[in-house]
Amino acid sequence: MQLFTSNEFKDNAKAALQNPILQQALNNIRHGFVEKRAQAIAKMPHYDEVRNQAIQIKNHTLKYLDFYLQEFETQVVASGGHVHWAENANDACQEVIGIANRIKAKLITKSKSMVTEEIGLNAALEQSGFDVVETDLGEYIIQLRNESPSHIVAPAIHLLKEQITKTFYEAHTSLNPNRKLDNIEQLLNEARFILRDLFTKADIGITGANCLIAENGTCVMVTNEGNGDLTQTLARVHIVIASIEKIVPTYRDAFSILRLLPRSATGQDITSYVSFSKGPKREHDLDGPEEFHVILIDDGRSKLIDSEFQDILRCIRCGACLNHCPVYQAVGGQAYGTPYPGPMGAVISPSLFGLEKTKDLPNASTFCGRCEEVCPMKIHLPTMMRYYRNQEFKKKLTPRWHRGIKLWAYFAKRPKLYHWWASKLINILGRFGEKKGRFSYLPFASEWTNFRDFPAPAKKTFQQQLKKGKTRDQQSA
Amino acid sequence: MTNKARKKILQNIQRALNRTELSVGQQQTLRETIYYSKKNNEFITGNLQMLFTEKATKAHAIVNTCSLTSVPSYILQILKNEKLPFIIRAASDLPIHWRDYPELRVHEGKALISDAVSVTSSLCGVAETGTLVLLSSRASPSTLYFLPIIHIILLDKQKIVPYYEDAIEMVRELHLDPRMIHFITGPSRTADIEQSLQIGMHGPKQLYVLLI
């Protein structure tokens, strides 16, 4: 199992805010993903239509998920592939290790897959003695740096090119140490050169899937770099790892999702490559894997069906909610301490890993609502985070002082007492702040006053002023 | 392990859905209504070839019109411009008489790491996003589409369809059952470093489309 640091979110976030390199890197999100998505959606007049269609498809599929999973399985087997089922992360890793041991694998190449991050596959494979190489450029970089991804679409978005240059000099020791590596193109060429060889030497190629098509047992993968196809075509054995909610009934349904996914993710109409793979190499084929396996992972998803969190199973992992979230934009993905950061992560992470391990995440939101607005699958993310906040309070997972809200509630339910107390407090604060009109320090509120002044209130409460008929409007009139 | 897990996962889903396994009749009804239902809504108007060219070009593909007989000379021109040796890896199902161009060395079969240029055909083009649809086969192995630095794709002008769905329909009508279907839109790319769009990552750095 992965080690998550979600319960250190507050410390992680503080460190992130004070990291100038990270802050510079995070700035790229606003000019990249956010603007490009807006342009792509603006050029798609039928966006809402496709969106509603995709939502219907996902809802329908969830309603008959058992049926479609079995249909998919039948079709994969008919085309010569194998289907493995895994209830949890550990079982899924064991299935992969079982295949790797059987074929005496040494080198395993991987294309980007969030579900393999979720189940901690790389660590499990390495512990069993296999060499694992990530081939997506961003994943490759963070693998070399021994970091976790900071974004579900662009895993190395938290880094600047100078940091990557340094990483490459340190990692690629077989290359000339005096070579030039000061622009992005040189970095790309070097990664291409190093990984090229590994694709052909790999015993197993592992990919994720964006959709699994039930009608004919096809796995769909979207990529831009071409690494996913080299991974699955050149290795001896291809293993697709996907969670059960990736199923769609037909090709047509997959296309509805494909019309939304790249536009919401990177602002592209479509990615460079969309690959539909089915079964192993045929008798006379000149390339392709000898074995084709699909591992279907539940890992906590089936229990979300028919719960208040069911709609999160519609998530297509586009990352739009991350890109538009003011909290994500400020602290980056690693602060969240799980593979799924941002608003989708604030719902998925507690759902899969348990609220106890991730209790800060549903609170890492200002509830501005942009995540829900840009979500192509219209998932009510703030509502679900609110459910989790409620659960936390009920389970007494919130810090003690948060329960001070009960004290406030006591007063709020007694208007007379509330007004009396509020007028005293406001009066004191107003007198103290009278001179400057603001506070640069307040006890118990240093989190605020360390970064900005707190405006001083008027000496009388609104109610008091209203009673005397001296509202500001009247004064100025 | 997997059989036990299979049973458990399906049970969990059925329990959550508050029902047991669908009856054979219910399953058949689902298959009939879902698998054979109508197309998605249509939204494309105008000239398909123009739209295809516009979209493919936007995705950094280089689109040109060319007659079938002049394909080899077009390829030679690309090789000259790129200062590459006159060697290509071509799919073996192309209707081109390479023998008439002895200066061009043509290899067939799957692509190797050392191959710089590949030439293949495509099943059809999709106007919706300027996408080329390529299948895997013995004559045209998938590695041709991903290993070389330059990929040159022939596309029959008459075979530009409006939507992705039409491409799959074409595969079905021709009774093809390829192991892989590749939708290819422009050359490979990445924006993984500082969100800066770079053309040419693991796949081809240049993608030529020859409209025949």
XYZ file of C-alpha atoms in Angstrom:
689
model
C 0.000 0.000 0.000
C 1.083 3.541 -0.724
C 2.206 5.865 1.997
C -0.006 8.901 1.866
C 0.768 12.209 3.529
C -2.692 13.725 3.176
C -3.000 14.344 6.884
C -0.045 16.685 6.647
C -1.873 18.768 4.063
C -1.688 21.972 6.109
C 2.059 21.732 6.604
C 2.548 20.668 3.001
C 0.477 23.615 1.818
C 2.404 26.094 3.957
C 5.702 24.801 2.582
C 4.324 24.956 -0.959
C 3.243 28.591 -0.566
C 6.742 29.539 0.573
C 8.494 27.695 -2.268
C 9.276 30.308 -4.951
C 10.276 27.744 -7.607
C 7.024 25.851 -7.182
C 5.048 29.095 -7.309
C 6.728 30.034 -10.595
C 5.987 26.607 -12.064
C 2.339 26.710 -10.941
C 1.888 29.987 -12.787
C 2.107 28.034 -16.045
C -1.230 26.336 -15.332
C -3.258 29.508 -15.682
C -1.752 30.393 -19.048
C -1.667 26.839 -20.312
C -4.522 24.579 -19.333
C -7.106 27.178 -18.302
C -6.896 29.396 -21.393
C -6.579 26.502 -23.831
C -9.605 24.726 -22.395
C -11.711 27.878 -22.630
C -10.777 28.280 -26.310
C -11.519 24.643 -27.137
C -14.922 24.698 -25.431
C -15.844 28.010 -27.066
C -15.294 26.388 -30.476
C -17.607 23.495 -29.631
C -21.209 24.695 -29.969
C -22.566 21.236 -29.152
C -20.532 20.991 -25.933
C -23.536 20.814 -23.614
C -25.261 18.245 -25.777
C -22.229 15.938 -25.750
C -21.786 16.544 -22.048
C -25.340 15.446 -21.264
C -24.925 12.447 -23.518
C -21.724 11.387 -21.749
C -23.376 11.781 -18.345
C -26.281 9.594 -19.460
C -23.863 6.963 -20.739
C -21.955 6.828 -17.463
C -25.137 6.728 -15.375
C -26.591 3.985 -17.550
C -23.378 1.935 -17.412
C -23.180 2.180 -13.629
C -26.745 0.919 -13.412
C -25.765 -2.232 -15.303
C -22.083 -2.336 -14.388
C -22.045 -6.059 -13.553
C -23.552 -6.874 -16.949
C -21.153 -4.697 -18.963
C -18.084 -5.943 -17.087
C -19.012 -9.519 -17.953
C -19.746 -8.590 -21.569
C -16.331 -6.975 -21.779
C -14.678 -10.021 -20.253
C -16.368 -12.387 -22.723
C -15.187 -10.269 -25.644
C -11.590 -9.949 -24.421
C -11.378 -13.710 -23.963
C -12.909 -14.261 -27.419
C -10.138 -12.163 -28.955
C -7.459 -14.224 -27.204
C -6.849 -12.011 -24.157
C -7.081 -12.654 -20.426
C -9.101 -10.790 -17.809
C -8.047 -10.647 -14.156
C -10.179 -9.226 -11.372
C -8.724 -7.510 -8.324
C -10.694 -6.379 -5.318
C -8.026 -4.142 -3.875
C -4.631 -2.564 -4.515
C -2.605 -5.431 -3.130
C -4.438 -8.094 -5.164
C -3.972 -6.045 -8.317
C -0.219 -5.759 -7.735
C -0.043 -9.494 -7.039
C -1.775 -10.259 -10.359
C 0.862 -8.248 -12.228
C 3.711 -9.813 -10.244
C 2.239 -13.262 -10.989
C 2.347 -12.616 -14.745
C 5.837 -11.106 -14.511
C 7.176 -14.108 -12.594
C 5.579 -16.586 -14.975
C 7.152 -15.077 -18.080
C 10.443 -14.445 -16.236
C 10.295 -10.728 -16.900
C 13.129 -8.339 -16.069
C 12.276 -4.997 -17.623
C 8.807 -3.484 -17.459
C 7.903 -0.308 -19.371
C 4.874 1.748 -18.405
C 2.840 4.502 -19.945
C 1.115 6.984 -17.657
C -1.635 5.446 -15.543
C -3.202 7.044 -12.485
C -4.691 3.789 -11.230
C -1.196 2.268 -11.034
C -0.210 5.261 -8.886
C -3.268 4.584 -6.751
C -2.313 0.948 -6.128
C 1.408 1.660 -5.688
C 2.340 -0.707 -8.495
C 5.868 0.550 -9.177
C 6.983 0.076 -5.589
C 5.445 -3.416 -5.480
C 7.165 -4.455 -8.714
C 10.512 -3.044 -7.639
C 10.278 -4.860 -4.328
C 9.799 -8.078 -6.276
C 12.985 -7.365 -8.190
C 11.687 -6.030 -11.510
C 13.038 -2.948 -13.283
C 10.215 -0.516 -13.970
C 10.591 2.440 -16.329
C 7.975 5.138 -16.811
C 7.956 6.282 -20.447
C 5.673 9.329 -20.412
C 8.077 12.285 -20.268
C 6.541 13.811 -17.145
C 6.322 10.468 -15.343
C 9.879 9.602 -16.402
C 11.152 12.862 -14.908
C 9.428 12.387 -11.569
C 10.482 8.742 -11.455
C 14.115 9.829 -11.815
C 13.564 12.377 -9.043
C 11.776 9.846 -6.860
C 8.751 12.123 -6.538
C 5.034 11.590 -6.803
C 3.007 13.147 -9.657
C 1.651 16.618 -8.966
C -1.091 16.557 -11.600
C -3.173 13.738 -13.079
C -2.493 14.902 -16.650
C 0.874 16.665 -16.377
C 2.757 14.898 -13.578
C 5.829 17.154 -13.633
C 3.986 20.461 -13.831
C 5.532 21.575 -10.529
C 9.055 21.608 -11.992
C 11.047 24.178 -13.948
C 13.275 23.116 -16.827
C 16.452 23.964 -14.899
C 15.524 21.347 -12.299
C 14.932 18.767 -15.026
C 18.271 19.580 -16.656
C 19.989 18.898 -13.356
C 18.068 15.630 -12.947
C 19.086 14.448 -16.434
C 22.770 15.275 -15.838
C 22.652 13.268 -12.628
C 20.713 10.309 -14.040
C 22.145 9.825 -17.527
C 25.736 9.233 -16.477
C 26.510 7.171 -19.581
C 26.226 10.298 -21.729
C 28.878 12.957 -22.264
C 28.892 15.118 -19.098
C 29.803 18.203 -21.158
C 26.788 17.957 -23.466
C 24.437 20.907 -23.769
C 21.064 20.570 -22.074
C 19.785 24.097 -21.720
C 16.592 24.062 -23.737
C 13.448 21.958 -23.673
C 14.106 20.437 -27.107
C 17.446 19.045 -25.944
C 15.769 17.538 -22.895
C 13.126 15.917 -25.111
C 15.692 14.461 -27.484
C 17.691 13.028 -24.631
C 14.641 11.347 -23.075
C 13.610 10.033 -26.495
C 17.086 8.609 -27.069
C 17.326 6.930 -23.657
C 13.829 5.423 -23.703
C 13.844 4.231 -27.324
C 16.060 1.310 -26.513
C 14.045 0.317 -23.454
C 10.759 0.023 -25.378
C 12.211 -2.765 -27.511
C 13.929 -4.538 -24.613
C 10.845 -4.588 -22.372
C 9.315 -7.910 -21.390
C 6.085 -6.320 -20.223
C 4.415 -3.086 -21.271
C 1.844 -1.718 -18.842
C -0.721 0.864 -19.899
C -3.856 2.318 -18.374
C -7.131 2.768 -20.239
C -9.454 5.726 -20.685
C -12.384 3.526 -21.695
C -13.080 -0.180 -21.938
C -15.616 -0.963 -24.648
C -17.973 -3.761 -23.627
C -19.416 -4.572 -27.053
C -16.139 -5.956 -28.398
C -13.553 -6.042 -25.606
C -11.512 -3.065 -26.789
C -9.266 -0.949 -24.555
C -9.054 2.736 -25.435
C -6.040 4.879 -24.602
C -5.423 8.550 -25.370
C -1.848 9.851 -25.511
C 0.133 12.623 -27.122
C 3.693 11.404 -26.948
C 3.339 8.007 -28.628
C 4.932 6.247 -25.660
C 1.736 4.362 -24.861
C 1.701 2.707 -28.275
C 5.394 1.873 -28.212
C 4.886 0.415 -24.734
C 2.045 -1.847 -25.793
C 3.329 -2.800 -29.258
C 6.986 -3.558 -28.555
C 6.860 -5.443 -25.247
C 6.413 -9.233 -25.198
C 3.363 -8.968 -22.972
C 0.832 -6.134 -22.721
C -1.030 -5.573 -19.469
C -3.864 -3.046 -19.345
C -4.729 -1.895 -15.848
C -8.089 -0.214 -15.436
C -10.661 0.412 -12.757
C -14.156 -1.011 -13.213
C -15.887 2.329 -13.894
C -13.967 2.793 -17.160
C -16.463 0.526 -18.935
C -18.705 1.972 -21.628
C -21.149 -0.109 -23.663
C -20.159 0.800 -27.236
C -17.662 2.571 -29.498
C -20.199 5.336 -29.926
C -20.226 5.903 -26.181
C -16.449 6.027 -26.060
C -16.562 8.763 -28.724
C -18.838 10.931 -26.588
C -16.263 10.764 -23.826
C -13.398 11.316 -26.271
C -15.059 14.509 -27.483
C -14.892 15.873 -23.933
C -11.688 14.489 -22.465
C -8.867 16.185 -24.437
C -10.782 19.461 -24.722
C -11.288 19.604 -20.955
C -7.768 18.385 -20.195
C -5.323 20.130 -22.522
C -7.642 22.145 -24.753
C -6.924 19.885 -27.733
C -9.832 18.803 -29.960
C -8.315 15.337 -29.785
C -4.966 13.963 -28.617
C -2.358 12.980 -31.210
C -3.142 9.338 -30.622
C -6.239 7.425 -29.633
C -5.579 3.704 -29.729
C -8.153 0.943 -29.673
C -6.517 -2.361 -28.764
C -8.002 -5.774 -28.731
C -6.264 -9.021 -27.925
C -2.695 -10.215 -28.573
C -0.703 -10.433 -31.790
C -2.488 -12.481 -34.460
C -0.964 -15.475 -36.187
C 0.670 -13.641 -39.102
C 1.253 -10.268 -37.447
C 4.782 -8.877 -37.513
C 4.491 -6.899 -34.284
C 2.329 -6.707 -31.182
C 2.411 -8.506 -27.819
C 2.263 -12.286 -27.481
C -0.046 -11.991 -24.481
C -2.784 -9.471 -23.733
C -4.055 -9.074 -20.176
C -6.611 -6.742 -18.647
C -6.680 -6.265 -14.896
C -10.002 -4.930 -13.641
C -9.653 -3.171 -10.315
C -12.411 -2.354 -7.862
C -10.368 -0.905 -4.965
C -13.352 0.643 -3.195
C -15.390 1.721 -6.191
C -18.277 -0.775 -6.029
C -19.219 0.495 -2.573
C -19.754 3.993 -4.004
C -22.560 2.807 -6.283
C -25.910 4.057 -5.071
C -24.238 6.163 -2.372
C -24.158 9.974 -2.188
C -20.741 9.718 -3.862
C -21.805 7.623 -6.872
C -21.366 10.460 -9.365
C -17.632 10.623 -8.722
C -17.500 7.347 -10.670
C -18.347 9.436 -13.746
C -14.967 11.192 -13.459
C -12.926 10.843 -16.663
C -9.668 12.174 -15.125
C -9.378 15.260 -17.323
C -7.933 17.428 -14.559
C -10.061 20.499 -15.389
C -11.142 20.790 -11.744
C -7.495 20.873 -10.628
C -6.557 23.528 -13.177
C -9.399 25.832 -12.143
C -9.131 25.358 -8.379
C -7.689 28.348 -6.480
C -6.368 26.020 -3.779
C -4.683 23.661 -6.257
C -3.282 26.632 -8.179
C -1.745 27.965 -4.986
C -0.240 24.820 -3.480
C 0.196 22.342 -6.366
C -0.609 18.662 -6.371
C 1.989 17.150 -4.088
C 0.672 18.963 -1.013
C -2.456 16.780 -1.172
C -0.337 13.723 -0.450
C -2.330 11.278 -2.609
C -2.174 10.475 -6.329
C -5.480 12.307 -6.815
C -5.152 15.992 -5.892
C -7.473 18.978 -6.313
C -11.268 18.888 -6.063
C -11.718 15.449 -7.694
C -9.076 14.145 -5.318
C -10.814 15.714 -2.339
C -13.710 13.387 -3.113
C -11.968 10.344 -4.617
C -9.178 10.120 -2.058
C -11.465 9.847 1.010
C -13.745 7.509 -0.960
C -10.939 5.089 -1.791
C -8.423 5.483 1.012
C -10.752 6.370 3.888
C -11.588 9.707 5.445
C -9.325 9.078 8.437
C -6.243 9.142 6.211
C -7.378 12.091 4.113
C -9.449 14.250 6.432
C -7.911 17.583 5.422
C -8.664 17.166 1.732
C -12.428 17.903 1.720
C -11.543 21.084 3.616
C -9.004 22.189 1.013
C -11.621 24.108 -0.911
C -13.073 27.604 -0.885
C -16.297 26.221 -2.400
C -16.023 28.761 -5.190
C -17.715 26.205 -7.420
C -15.470 26.504 -10.461
C -14.599 22.784 -10.327
C -18.214 21.825 -10.757
C -18.697 24.412 -13.487
C -15.812 23.152 -15.652
C -16.375 19.454 -14.948
C -17.405 17.866 -18.270
C -19.323 15.221 -16.329
C -21.074 17.812 -14.094
C -19.984 16.114 -10.892
C -21.201 18.041 -7.839
C -17.773 18.173 -6.242
C -18.438 20.870 -3.587
C -21.599 19.066 -2.455
C -19.648 15.844 -1.992
C -16.871 17.623 -0.128
C -19.566 19.038 2.128
C -20.834 15.497 2.795
C -17.329 14.527 3.846
C -17.006 17.599 6.083
C -20.224 16.514 7.769
C -18.920 12.993 8.208
C -15.703 14.331 9.690
C -17.606 16.364 12.225
C -19.784 13.406 13.143
C -16.814 11.075 13.409
C -15.007 13.705 15.514
C -12.129 13.864 13.054
C -12.076 17.657 13.067
C -9.648 19.451 15.425
C -11.107 20.151 18.850
C -11.283 23.898 18.442
C -13.455 23.425 15.352
C -16.107 22.186 17.700
C -16.152 25.731 19.062
C -18.797 26.146 16.394
C -21.155 24.582 18.923
C -20.480 27.483 21.281
C -21.273 29.900 18.486
C -24.406 27.888 17.660
C -25.495 28.233 21.305
C -25.406 32.019 20.992
C -26.798 32.102 17.458
C -29.911 30.279 18.616
C -30.475 32.945 21.310
C -30.733 36.283 19.445
C -30.882 38.549 22.514
C -27.793 37.017 24.072
C -26.072 37.015 20.678
C -26.690 40.736 20.079
C -25.560 41.692 23.554
C -22.343 39.693 23.259
C -21.661 40.788 19.662
C -22.122 44.468 20.518
C -19.598 44.208 23.371
C -17.028 42.386 21.234
C -17.436 44.722 18.256
C -17.154 47.726 20.554
C -13.850 46.517 21.992
C -12.404 45.603 18.595
C -13.623 48.884 17.125
C -11.964 50.947 19.883
C -8.655 49.130 19.553
C -8.561 49.462 15.807
C -9.897 52.990 15.693
C -6.595 54.694 15.016
C -5.295 52.665 12.090
C -8.625 51.265 10.895
C -6.966 47.822 10.734
C -5.039 45.297 12.792
C -1.611 44.035 11.840
C -1.779 41.490 14.670
C -4.647 39.653 16.332
C -4.283 36.859 18.863
C -5.796 33.545 17.585
C -5.823 34.912 14.029
C -2.133 35.033 13.210
C -2.704 32.801 10.158
C -4.523 35.794 8.731
C -2.517 38.701 10.152
C 0.859 37.170 9.251
C 0.054 37.766 5.619
C -2.380 40.703 5.578
C -4.050 43.227 7.865
C -7.440 42.565 9.365
C -9.874 45.470 8.876
C -11.197 46.953 12.107
C -14.980 46.846 12.491
C -17.247 49.799 13.226
C -17.802 50.311 16.942
C -21.490 49.485 16.726
C -23.121 46.423 15.220
C -25.373 46.741 12.215
C -28.397 45.999 14.352
C -27.500 48.775 16.763
C -26.994 51.256 13.953
C -30.245 50.242 12.308
C -32.119 50.748 15.534
C -30.807 54.290 15.910
C -31.734 54.969 12.293
C -28.156 55.887 11.551
C -27.185 53.531 8.793
C -24.285 54.634 6.638
C -26.606 55.438 3.759
C -28.535 57.871 5.821
C -25.377 59.445 7.172
C -24.039 60.090 3.724
C -27.413 61.181 2.324
C -7.537 -15.257 -6.505
C -9.059 -13.698 -9.580
C -12.165 -15.949 -9.621
C -12.910 -15.198 -6.003
C -12.356 -11.505 -6.655
C -14.572 -11.642 -9.727
C -17.434 -13.121 -7.746
C -16.973 -10.657 -4.901
C -16.819 -7.581 -7.138
C -19.909 -8.590 -9.100
C -21.742 -9.381 -5.847
C -20.790 -6.006 -4.382
C -22.078 -4.217 -7.451
C -25.334 -6.186 -7.449
C -25.816 -5.592 -3.745
C -25.330 -1.842 -4.237
C -27.782 -1.912 -7.137
C -30.206 -3.873 -4.985
C -30.771 -6.655 -7.488
C -29.369 -10.013 -8.595
C -27.820 -10.962 -11.947
C -29.893 -9.767 -14.929
C -32.004 -12.496 -16.518
C -31.035 -13.797 -19.956
C -34.016 -11.931 -21.385
C -32.997 -8.639 -19.740
C -29.446 -9.064 -20.992
C -30.653 -9.638 -24.535
C -32.888 -6.570 -24.403
C -29.946 -4.465 -23.242
C -27.740 -5.783 -26.036
C -30.365 -5.029 -28.633
C -31.176 -1.537 -27.452
C -27.653 -0.397 -26.672
C -25.437 -2.043 -29.235
C -27.584 -1.313 -32.257
C -28.995 2.097 -31.432
C -28.682 5.175 -33.614
C -25.707 7.441 -34.152
C -24.766 10.392 -31.994
C -26.176 13.789 -32.923
C -24.712 15.447 -35.963
C -23.022 18.829 -35.847
C -20.798 19.098 -38.927
C -21.731 21.179 -41.963
C -19.722 22.213 -45.017
C -16.997 20.674 -47.130
C -15.417 17.636 -45.508
C -12.052 17.866 -47.265
C -11.664 21.520 -46.317
C -12.597 20.857 -42.717
C -10.284 17.844 -42.538
C -7.374 19.843 -43.951
C -8.023 22.781 -41.623
C -8.171 20.577 -38.527
C -5.201 18.383 -39.469
C -3.086 21.438 -40.231
C -4.036 22.970 -36.901
C -2.727 19.769 -35.295
C 0.636 20.367 -37.056
C 0.195 17.778 -39.827
C 1.438 18.795 -43.290
C -1.400 18.185 -45.753
C -0.901 18.163 -49.525
C -2.755 16.925 -52.581
C -0.888 14.506 -54.801
C -1.654 11.964 -57.547
C -0.890 8.325 -56.861
C 1.788 8.203 -59.558
C 3.674 11.155 -58.122
C 3.829 9.798 -54.557
C 7.413 8.469 -54.919
C 8.728 11.774 -56.251
C 6.932 13.602 -53.441
C 8.619 11.297 -50.917
C 12.021 11.836 -52.561
C 11.495 15.582 -52.220
C 10.843 15.238 -48.489
C 13.968 13.090 -48.068
C 16.034 15.659 -49.976
C 14.690 18.543 -47.911
C 15.419 16.697 -44.687
C 18.865 15.616 -45.954
C 18.023 11.956 -45.323
C 19.256 8.925 -47.282
C 16.741 7.661 -49.861
C 15.541 4.763 -47.751
C 11.981 4.229 -46.538
C 10.008 1.596 -44.664
C 6.682 1.139 -46.460
C 3.544 -0.855 -45.773
C 3.279 -3.722 -48.261
C -0.319 -2.925 -49.230
C 0.371 0.351 -51.056
C -0.726 0.536 -54.719
C 2.584 2.106 -55.769
C 5.124 0.804 -58.288
C 8.328 1.470 -56.407
C 10.363 -0.288 -59.162
C 10.004 2.785 -61.348
C 12.092 4.702 -58.794
C 15.333 2.745 -58.420
C 17.029 5.526 -56.414
C 14.519 4.920 -53.585
C 15.263 1.890 -51.402
C 12.008 0.498 -50.046
C 11.899 -1.924 -47.118
C 8.744 -3.641 -45.983
C 7.809 -5.351 -42.716
C 7.701 -3.958 -39.190
C 9.584 -0.785 -38.306
C 12.982 -0.831 -36.626
C 14.472 1.801 -34.320
C 16.862 2.792 -37.092
C 14.055 3.637 -39.567
C 13.768 7.359 -40.283
C 10.769 7.404 -42.605
C 7.666 5.254 -42.976
C 4.988 5.360 -45.660
C 1.551 3.841 -45.072
C -2.032 4.185 -46.215
C -5.027 4.968 -44.047
C -8.526 3.560 -43.939
C -10.119 6.990 -43.896
C -9.873 10.523 -42.574
C -12.254 12.023 -40.026
C -13.162 15.643 -40.743
C -14.385 16.326 -37.190
C -10.808 16.721 -35.902
C -8.521 16.131 -38.916
C -7.860 12.602 -37.722
C -6.447 9.712 -39.751
C -7.700 6.206 -39.079
C -5.075 3.476 -39.469
C -5.427 -0.220 -38.776
C -2.847 -2.770 -37.771
C -2.267 -5.714 -40.100
C 0.498 -7.946 -41.359
C 0.934 -5.641 -44.351
C 0.898 -2.508 -42.211
C 2.194 -3.219 -38.686
C 1.512 -0.626 -35.957
C 5.220 0.046 -35.355
C 5.291 1.854 -38.733
C 3.118 4.529 -37.163
C 5.226 5.163 -34.057
C 8.928 4.354 -34.465
C 10.096 6.437 -37.468
C 10.832 10.163 -37.214
C 8.751 10.974 -40.282
C 5.452 9.282 -41.112
C 3.894 9.807 -44.540
C 0.245 8.751 -44.802
C -1.749 8.337 -48.000
C -5.421 9.231 -47.784
C -8.026 8.732 -50.499
C -9.879 12.059 -50.825
C -13.129 10.180 -51.302
C -12.665 8.565 -47.930
C -13.034 11.546 -45.667
C -15.970 10.974 -43.330
C -17.502 13.492 -40.943
C -17.422 11.620 -37.598
C -15.449 9.041 -35.625
C -18.543 6.818 -35.680
C -18.392 6.707 -39.492
C -14.857 5.320 -39.364
C -15.937 2.433 -37.144
C -18.934 1.876 -39.398
C -16.528 1.593 -42.342
C -14.429 -1.000 -40.472
C -17.591 -3.027 -39.889
C -18.932 -2.739 -43.405
C -15.638 -3.977 -44.811
C -15.773 -6.917 -42.361
C -12.386 -5.959 -40.984
C -11.524 -7.006 -37.481
C -8.154 -5.396 -36.831
C -6.225 -5.992 -33.617
C -5.632 -2.284 -33.329
C -7.328 0.825 -34.646
C -5.230 3.968 -34.411
C -6.660 7.477 -34.569
C -3.740 9.727 -35.452
C -4.000 13.516 -35.412
C -0.748 15.311 -36.172
C 2.742 14.317 -35.035
C 3.598 13.267 -31.480
C 3.930 16.008 -28.910
C 4.296 16.853 -25.242
C 3.792 19.824 -22.967
C 5.136 18.051 -19.903
C 7.938 20.568 -19.329
C 6.624 23.948 -18.197
C 3.436 23.517 -20.274
C 5.431 24.436 -23.352
C 4.088 22.638 -26.449
C 6.861 20.688 -28.175
C 6.275 18.738 -31.367
C 7.974 15.354 -31.618
C 8.324 13.224 -28.511
C 8.377 9.413 -28.716
C 6.428 9.102 -31.961
C 7.014 10.839 -35.318
C 8.235 14.437 -35.328
C 6.667 15.101 -38.731
C 3.394 13.824 -40.120
C 2.640 14.216 -43.836
C -0.799 13.569 -45.248
C -1.009 13.020 -49.007
C -4.551 13.447 -50.280
C -4.808 11.201 -53.310
